[in-house]
Amino acid sequence: MTEDRLLEVLEEALAARVIEELPRVVGRYQFTHALIQETLLEELTLTRRVRLHARIAETLEQLYGPQAEAHAAELAYHFVQAQTLLGTEKLVKYSLLAGQRALATNAWEEALAHFQRGLAAKEGRPMDAETADLFIGQVYARSALTEGTGVMAEALANAERAFDFFVETGDVARAIAMVAGPMFPFSSAVTARALELAPPESDTAGQLLCNHGLSEYHHTGDYEGAQTDFSRALAIARSHADHRLELRTLSNAAHVAADHYRWPDALEKALETVQLGQHVPEPFFEVMAQEAASHALRATGDFAAASRHAQAALAPAEKLRVRRWLRFALGVNIEAAFARGDWPAMRALSERDDNVETLMHRALLEYELGDSSQGRAWLERLLVSGQTLSPGAT
């Protein structure tokens, strides 16, 4: 229809209060109620609906032109709805792009949904670069969401298949990059393989050493080996004036030292990380450093300072929206509150999550206060939850 006729139709719908204009946006409308949209959709046959989605997808892609990637989530939605007519090529392309953009903004659930949709469309096909990237994105999203160990193990195995694919097809740089990222979930065996492929003494080698030290410690308990890796990574970071790598390495080293009860070393490295973080903001590593500092200070009897560092871990953890790090931040605050006898604060913090450590702390609190019935109730909640302790938990 002509533009004038389109405006007439829109004005009729506005007058009937079927749609409304979006405030402060010219030419944008929304339905006044979701039920109206649902009713109109139900009146369409499936064939008509698919054809409309196909027209919308192709028209929007053409209109957005070079900016199409910025609208990947919107395009992915329409290509998904039109896949029986248009196939899966564009569906996969925009699902991957949308997932990667969601990862960049810590929108983990949204990212996972995009990657899952892309992988479903690729099911049964041979591995290619697109599938490999979808597997990598999926494991990062699942790692942030701390889903069940079985689901995580499957995602990790698929991501390691992606690593093998890139190595076998000669795209070594891509294989290394996927393992060198700051939120790596990969095993020490994979990081060791990536290290063999990386240029010695390069920034990338430093990132891999930083990751390998942490992974090796959690898999084997080799404290000295981990610290050797961290020392090598730190030397590379400082020789390249790479402050982000320096911060990552110090944070990982502090975390491992605290986990191994090396309190002076943990505190020294954690405070260095916090200081460096004032100039190089990295929320992920700030949480780890503040947590390590709080543990070290509490272990040495400085409860006031421990509480300050515990409190400082909450803001970056909330910004990250990574469940396990928010839980760690809450846990260290609960422990700090317990150490200083602040029962109201401990109760309030324990209401914010129901992970295994929180449930255990709350049960302990009620028993400490002499309320055995409440303590038993919290222990029963823990049993019903079916959760298990995370690695490193006490």
mmCIF file of N, CA, C and O in Angstrom, residues 138-200:
data_model
loop_
_atom_site.group_PDB
_atom_site.id
_atom_site.type_symbol
_atom_site.label_atom_id
_atom_site.label_comp_id
_atom_site.label_asym_id
_atom_site.label_seq_id
_atom_site.Cartn_x
_atom_site.Cartn_y
_atom_site.Cartn_z
ATOM 1 N N GLN A 138 28.452 -21.583 23.540
ATOM 2 C CA GLN A 138 27.596 -22.336 24.456
ATOM 3 C C GLN A 138 28.327 -22.655 25.760
ATOM 4 O O GLN A 138 27.764 -22.517 26.848
ATOM 5 N N VAL A 139 29.590 -23.067 25.680
ATOM 6 C CA VAL A 139 30.301 -23.448 26.905
ATOM 7 C C VAL A 139 30.579 -22.224 27.770
ATOM 8 O O VAL A 139 30.523 -22.299 29.002
ATOM 9 N N TYR A 140 30.845 -21.064 27.152
ATOM 10 C CA TYR A 140 31.041 -19.851 27.952
ATOM 11 C C TYR A 140 29.750 -19.451 28.663
ATOM 12 O O TYR A 140 29.761 -19.075 29.833
ATOM 13 N N ALA A 141 28.626 -19.530 27.945
ATOM 14 C CA ALA A 141 27.344 -19.163 28.556
ATOM 15 C C ALA A 141 26.989 -20.131 29.683
ATOM 16 O O ALA A 141 26.566 -19.712 30.766
ATOM 17 N N ARG A 142 27.151 -21.427 29.441
ATOM 18 C CA ARG A 142 26.833 -22.410 30.477
ATOM 19 C C ARG A 142 27.753 -22.259 31.683
ATOM 20 O O ARG A 142 27.333 -22.432 32.826
ATOM 21 N N SER A 143 29.008 -21.953 31.430
ATOM 22 C CA SER A 143 29.960 -21.761 32.530
ATOM 23 C C SER A 143 29.522 -20.615 33.424
ATOM 24 O O SER A 143 29.606 -20.698 34.657
ATOM 25 N N ALA A 144 29.038 -19.534 32.831
ATOM 26 C CA ALA A 144 28.578 -18.385 33.614
ATOM 27 C C ALA A 144 27.316 -18.705 34.399
ATOM 28 O O ALA A 144 27.101 -18.183 35.493
ATOM 29 N N LEU A 145 26.482 -19.586 33.838
ATOM 30 C CA LEU A 145 25.210 -19.921 34.491
ATOM 31 C C LEU A 145 25.346 -21.056 35.502
ATOM 32 O O LEU A 145 24.388 -21.368 36.207
ATOM 33 N N THR A 146 26.531 -21.679 35.558
ATOM 34 C CA THR A 146 26.812 -22.787 36.478
ATOM 35 C C THR A 146 25.685 -23.817 36.479
ATOM 36 O O THR A 146 25.088 -24.103 37.501
ATOM 37 N N GLU A 147 25.393 -24.353 35.308
ATOM 38 C CA GLU A 147 24.367 -25.377 35.208
ATOM 39 C C GLU A 147 24.912 -26.711 35.719
ATOM 40 O O GLU A 147 26.059 -26.808 36.149
ATOM 41 N N GLY A 148 24.093 -27.753 35.674
ATOM 42 C CA GLY A 148 24.469 -29.054 36.212
ATOM 43 C C GLY A 148 25.765 -29.583 35.625
ATOM 44 O O GLY A 148 26.108 -29.290 34.477
ATOM 45 N N THR A 149 26.487 -30.379 36.415
ATOM 46 C CA THR A 149 27.796 -30.853 35.993
ATOM 47 C C THR A 149 27.718 -31.711 34.730
ATOM 48 O O THR A 149 28.613 -31.658 33.887
ATOM 49 N N GLY A 150 26.643 -32.503 34.596
ATOM 50 C CA GLY A 150 26.499 -33.328 33.402
ATOM 51 C C GLY A 150 26.337 -32.484 32.156
ATOM 52 O O GLY A 150 26.983 -32.734 31.130
ATOM 53 N N VAL A 151 25.488 -31.467 32.238
ATOM 54 C CA VAL A 151 25.259 -30.569 31.102
ATOM 55 C C VAL A 151 26.536 -29.814 30.768
ATOM 56 O O VAL A 151 26.910 -29.650 29.613
ATOM 57 N N MET A 152 27.231 -29.358 31.811
ATOM 58 C CA MET A 152 28.466 -28.607 31.602
ATOM 59 C C MET A 152 29.539 -29.490 30.978
ATOM 60 O O MET A 152 30.288 -29.057 30.096
ATOM 61 N N ALA A 153 29.614 -30.742 31.416
ATOM 62 C CA ALA A 153 30.624 -31.661 30.870
ATOM 63 C C ALA A 153 30.396 -31.895 29.382
ATOM 64 O O ALA A 153 31.350 -31.927 28.596
ATOM 65 N N GLU A 154 29.133 -32.034 28.994
ATOM 66 C CA GLU A 154 28.817 -32.241 27.571
ATOM 67 C C GLU A 154 29.196 -31.011 26.754
ATOM 68 O O GLU A 154 29.782 -31.124 25.672
ATOM 69 N N ALA A 155 28.855 -29.808 27.275
ATOM 70 C CA ALA A 155 29.176 -28.568 26.572
ATOM 71 C C ALA A 155 30.687 -28.399 26.445
ATOM 72 O O ALA A 155 31.195 -27.972 25.401
ATOM 73 N N LEU A 156 31.415 -28.741 27.512
ATOM 74 C CA LEU A 156 32.871 -28.617 27.499
ATOM 75 C C LEU A 156 33.492 -29.587 26.498
ATOM 76 O O LEU A 156 34.428 -29.237 25.772
ATOM 77 N N ALA A 157 32.962 -30.805 26.443
ATOM 78 C CA ALA A 157 33.470 -31.788 25.476
ATOM 79 C C ALA A 157 33.271 -31.297 24.049
ATOM 80 O O ALA A 157 34.149 -31.450 23.185
ATOM 81 N N ASN A 158 32.123 -30.664 23.791
ATOM 82 C CA ASN A 158 31.860 -30.127 22.454
ATOM 83 C C ASN A 158 32.791 -28.966 22.131
ATOM 84 O O ASN A 158 33.260 -28.817 20.997
ATOM 85 N N ALA A 159 33.063 -28.120 23.136
ATOM 86 C CA ALA A 159 33.978 -26.999 22.923
ATOM 87 C C ALA A 159 35.393 -27.504 22.634
ATOM 88 O O ALA A 159 36.113 -26.930 21.816
ATOM 89 N N GLU A 160 35.780 -28.586 23.293
ATOM 90 C CA GLU A 160 37.106 -29.159 23.039
ATOM 91 C C GLU A 160 37.167 -29.788 21.644
ATOM 92 O O GLU A 160 38.218 -29.788 20.990
ATOM 93 N N ARG A 161 36.028 -30.297 21.161
ATOM 94 C CA ARG A 161 35.945 -30.748 19.769
ATOM 95 C C ARG A 161 36.176 -29.565 18.816
ATOM 96 O O ARG A 161 36.829 -29.711 17.777
ATOM 97 N N ALA A 162 35.639 -28.412 19.201
ATOM 98 C CA ALA A 162 35.832 -27.207 18.383
ATOM 99 C C ALA A 162 37.312 -26.820 18.352
ATOM 100 O O ALA A 162 37.848 -26.443 17.299
ATOM 101 N N PHE A 163 37.989 -26.931 19.502
ATOM 102 C CA PHE A 163 39.430 -26.657 19.566
ATOM 103 C C PHE A 163 40.176 -27.580 18.605
ATOM 104 O O PHE A 163 41.029 -27.140 17.819
ATOM 105 N N ASP A 164 39.855 -28.870 18.658
ATOM 106 C CA ASP A 164 40.499 -29.850 17.770
ATOM 107 C C ASP A 164 40.244 -29.508 16.301
ATOM 108 O O ASP A 164 41.145 -29.627 15.459
ATOM 109 N N PHE A 165 39.015 -29.084 16.002
ATOM 110 C CA PHE A 165 38.661 -28.745 14.612
ATOM 111 C C PHE A 165 39.533 -27.607 14.104
ATOM 112 O O PHE A 165 40.076 -27.674 12.992
ATOM 113 N N PHE A 166 39.687 -26.548 14.905
ATOM 114 C CA PHE A 166 40.484 -25.410 14.461
ATOM 115 C C PHE A 166 41.952 -25.794 14.276
ATOM 116 O O PHE A 166 42.604 -25.344 13.331
ATOM 117 N N VAL A 167 42.459 -26.637 15.176
ATOM 118 C CA VAL A 167 43.847 -27.087 15.038
ATOM 119 C C VAL A 167 44.013 -27.908 13.764
ATOM 120 O O VAL A 167 44.950 -27.703 12.979
ATOM 121 N N GLU A 168 43.095 -28.839 13.546
ATOM 122 C CA GLU A 168 43.194 -29.737 12.390
ATOM 123 C C GLU A 168 43.044 -29.008 11.064
ATOM 124 O O GLU A 168 43.621 -29.418 10.052
ATOM 125 N N THR A 169 42.258 -27.924 11.053
ATOM 126 C CA THR A 169 42.048 -27.176 9.808
ATOM 127 C C THR A 169 43.066 -26.050 9.632
ATOM 128 O O THR A 169 42.954 -25.254 8.705
ATOM 129 N N GLY A 170 44.034 -25.982 10.539
ATOM 130 C CA GLY A 170 45.110 -25.006 10.396
ATOM 131 C C GLY A 170 44.820 -23.634 10.960
ATOM 132 O O GLY A 170 45.650 -22.716 10.843
ATOM 133 N N ASP A 171 43.668 -23.449 11.587
ATOM 134 C CA ASP A 171 43.336 -22.147 12.171
ATOM 135 C C ASP A 171 43.805 -22.133 13.634
ATOM 136 O O ASP A 171 43.005 -22.066 14.574
ATOM 137 N N VAL A 172 45.122 -22.200 13.803
ATOM 138 C CA VAL A 172 45.710 -22.313 15.138
ATOM 139 C C VAL A 172 45.426 -21.077 15.984
ATOM 140 O O VAL A 172 45.160 -21.172 17.192
ATOM 141 N N ALA A 173 45.469 -19.896 15.357
ATOM 142 C CA ALA A 173 45.229 -18.656 16.107
ATOM 143 C C ALA A 173 43.851 -18.667 16.759
ATOM 144 O O ALA A 173 43.682 -18.234 17.899
ATOM 145 N N ARG A 174 42.870 -19.184 16.036
ATOM 146 C CA ARG A 174 41.509 -19.241 16.564
ATOM 147 C C ARG A 174 41.412 -20.264 17.699
ATOM 148 O O ARG A 174 40.721 -20.041 18.696
ATOM 149 N N ALA A 175 42.107 -21.389 17.544
ATOM 150 C CA ALA A 175 42.112 -22.416 18.591
ATOM 151 C C ALA A 175 42.712 -21.856 19.879
ATOM 152 O O ALA A 175 42.181 -22.062 20.977
ATOM 153 N N ILE A 176 43.825 -21.141 19.741
ATOM 154 C CA ILE A 176 44.490 -20.572 20.918
ATOM 155 C C ILE A 176 43.615 -19.507 21.569
ATOM 156 O O ILE A 176 43.477 -19.462 22.797
ATOM 157 N N ALA A 177 43.009 -18.656 20.745
ATOM 158 C CA ALA A 177 42.208 -17.548 21.277
ATOM 159 C C ALA A 177 41.052 -18.044 22.134
ATOM 160 O O ALA A 177 40.706 -17.431 23.150
ATOM 161 N N MET A 178 40.447 -19.168 21.742
ATOM 162 C CA MET A 178 39.288 -19.662 22.499
ATOM 163 C C MET A 178 39.685 -20.137 23.889
ATOM 164 O O MET A 178 38.870 -20.133 24.804
ATOM 165 N N VAL A 179 40.948 -20.546 24.076
ATOM 166 C CA VAL A 179 41.397 -21.056 25.365
ATOM 167 C C VAL A 179 42.045 -19.951 26.199
ATOM 168 O O VAL A 179 42.173 -20.069 27.413
ATOM 169 N N ALA A 180 42.436 -18.855 25.552
ATOM 170 C CA ALA A 180 43.169 -17.789 26.240
ATOM 171 C C ALA A 180 42.260 -16.755 26.888
ATOM 172 O O ALA A 180 42.739 -15.853 27.573
ATOM 173 N N GLY A 181 40.950 -16.868 26.688
ATOM 174 C CA GLY A 181 40.025 -15.870 27.226
ATOM 175 C C GLY A 181 40.006 -15.838 28.744
ATOM 176 O O GLY A 181 40.392 -16.808 29.401
ATOM 177 N N PRO A 182 39.546 -14.738 29.317
ATOM 178 C CA PRO A 182 39.563 -14.603 30.783
ATOM 179 C C PRO A 182 38.595 -15.521 31.504
ATOM 180 O O PRO A 182 38.858 -15.945 32.623
ATOM 181 N N MET A 183 37.463 -15.859 30.876
ATOM 182 C CA MET A 183 36.485 -16.729 31.539
ATOM 183 C C MET A 183 36.575 -18.138 30.969
ATOM 184 O O MET A 183 35.623 -18.707 30.487
ATOM 185 N N PHE A 184 37.764 -18.705 31.005
ATOM 186 C CA PHE A 184 37.963 -20.003 30.376
ATOM 187 C C PHE A 184 37.444 -21.109 31.291
ATOM 188 O O PHE A 184 37.665 -21.095 32.490
ATOM 189 N N PRO A 185 36.753 -22.112 30.736
ATOM 190 C CA PRO A 185 36.329 -23.257 31.540
ATOM 191 C C PRO A 185 37.104 -24.525 31.192
ATOM 192 O O PRO A 185 36.722 -25.609 31.593
ATOM 193 N N PHE A 186 38.205 -24.391 30.416
ATOM 194 C CA PHE A 186 38.832 -25.565 29.833
ATOM 195 C C PHE A 186 39.781 -26.280 30.792
ATOM 196 O O PHE A 186 40.298 -25.707 31.740
ATOM 197 N N SER A 187 40.023 -27.553 30.500
ATOM 198 C CA SER A 187 40.881 -28.380 31.341
ATOM 199 C C SER A 187 42.343 -27.987 31.163
ATOM 200 O O SER A 187 42.728 -27.343 30.177
ATOM 201 N N SER A 188 43.173 -28.430 32.126
ATOM 202 C CA SER A 188 44.606 -28.133 32.042
ATOM 203 C C SER A 188 45.230 -28.828 30.835
ATOM 204 O O SER A 188 46.212 -28.338 30.271
ATOM 205 N N ALA A 189 44.666 -29.966 30.402
ATOM 206 C CA ALA A 189 45.197 -30.668 29.232
ATOM 207 C C ALA A 189 45.033 -29.815 27.975
ATOM 208 O O ALA A 189 45.940 -29.740 27.134
ATOM 209 N N VAL A 190 43.870 -29.143 27.846
ATOM 210 C CA VAL A 190 43.630 -28.299 26.671
ATOM 211 C C VAL A 190 44.505 -27.047 26.719
ATOM 212 O O VAL A 190 45.085 -26.641 25.707
ATOM 213 N N THR A 191 44.620 -26.425 27.904
ATOM 214 C CA THR A 191 45.474 -25.230 28.003
ATOM 215 C C THR A 191 46.930 -25.588 27.733
ATOM 216 O O THR A 191 47.667 -24.799 27.133
ATOM 217 N N ALA A 192 47.357 -26.776 28.139
ATOM 218 C CA ALA A 192 48.735 -27.210 27.874
ATOM 219 C C ALA A 192 48.959 -27.378 26.372
ATOM 220 O O ALA A 192 50.010 -26.984 25.829
ATOM 221 N N ARG A 193 47.976 -27.941 25.674
ATOM 222 C CA ARG A 193 48.087 -28.096 24.216
ATOM 223 C C ARG A 193 48.141 -26.731 23.531
ATOM 224 O O ARG A 193 48.921 -26.518 22.599
ATOM 225 N N ALA A 194 47.306 -25.811 24.003
ATOM 226 C CA ALA A 194 47.305 -24.465 23.419
ATOM 227 C C ALA A 194 48.645 -23.771 23.652
ATOM 228 O O ALA A 194 49.148 -23.055 22.774
ATOM 229 N N LEU A 195 49.231 -23.987 24.822
ATOM 230 C CA LEU A 195 50.537 -23.393 25.140
ATOM 231 C C LEU A 195 51.611 -23.859 24.169
ATOM 232 O O LEU A 195 52.496 -23.080 23.779
ATOM 233 N N GLU A 196 51.555 -25.128 23.796
ATOM 234 C CA GLU A 196 52.538 -25.658 22.855
ATOM 235 C C GLU A 196 52.436 -24.981 21.495
ATOM 236 O O GLU A 196 53.426 -24.902 20.749
ATOM 237 N N LEU A 197 51.240 -24.476 21.163
ATOM 238 C CA LEU A 197 51.006 -23.856 19.852
ATOM 239 C C LEU A 197 51.262 -22.352 19.854
ATOM 240 O O LEU A 197 51.438 -21.754 18.793
ATOM 241 N N ALA A 198 51.273 -21.729 21.033
ATOM 242 C CA ALA A 198 51.392 -20.275 21.125
ATOM 243 C C ALA A 198 52.838 -19.827 20.966
ATOM 244 O O ALA A 198 53.766 -20.540 21.368
ATOM 245 N N PRO A 199 53.065 -18.643 20.390
ATOM 246 C CA PRO A 199 54.437 -18.114 20.302
ATOM 247 C C PRO A 199 55.009 -17.907 21.702
ATOM 248 O O PRO A 199 54.360 -17.284 22.546
ATOM 249 N N PRO A 200 56.201 -18.431 21.988
ATOM 250 C CA PRO A 200 56.787 -18.292 23.331
ATOM 251 C C PRO A 200 56.946 -16.824 23.722
ATOM 252 O O PRO A 200 57.254 -15.977 22.883
#
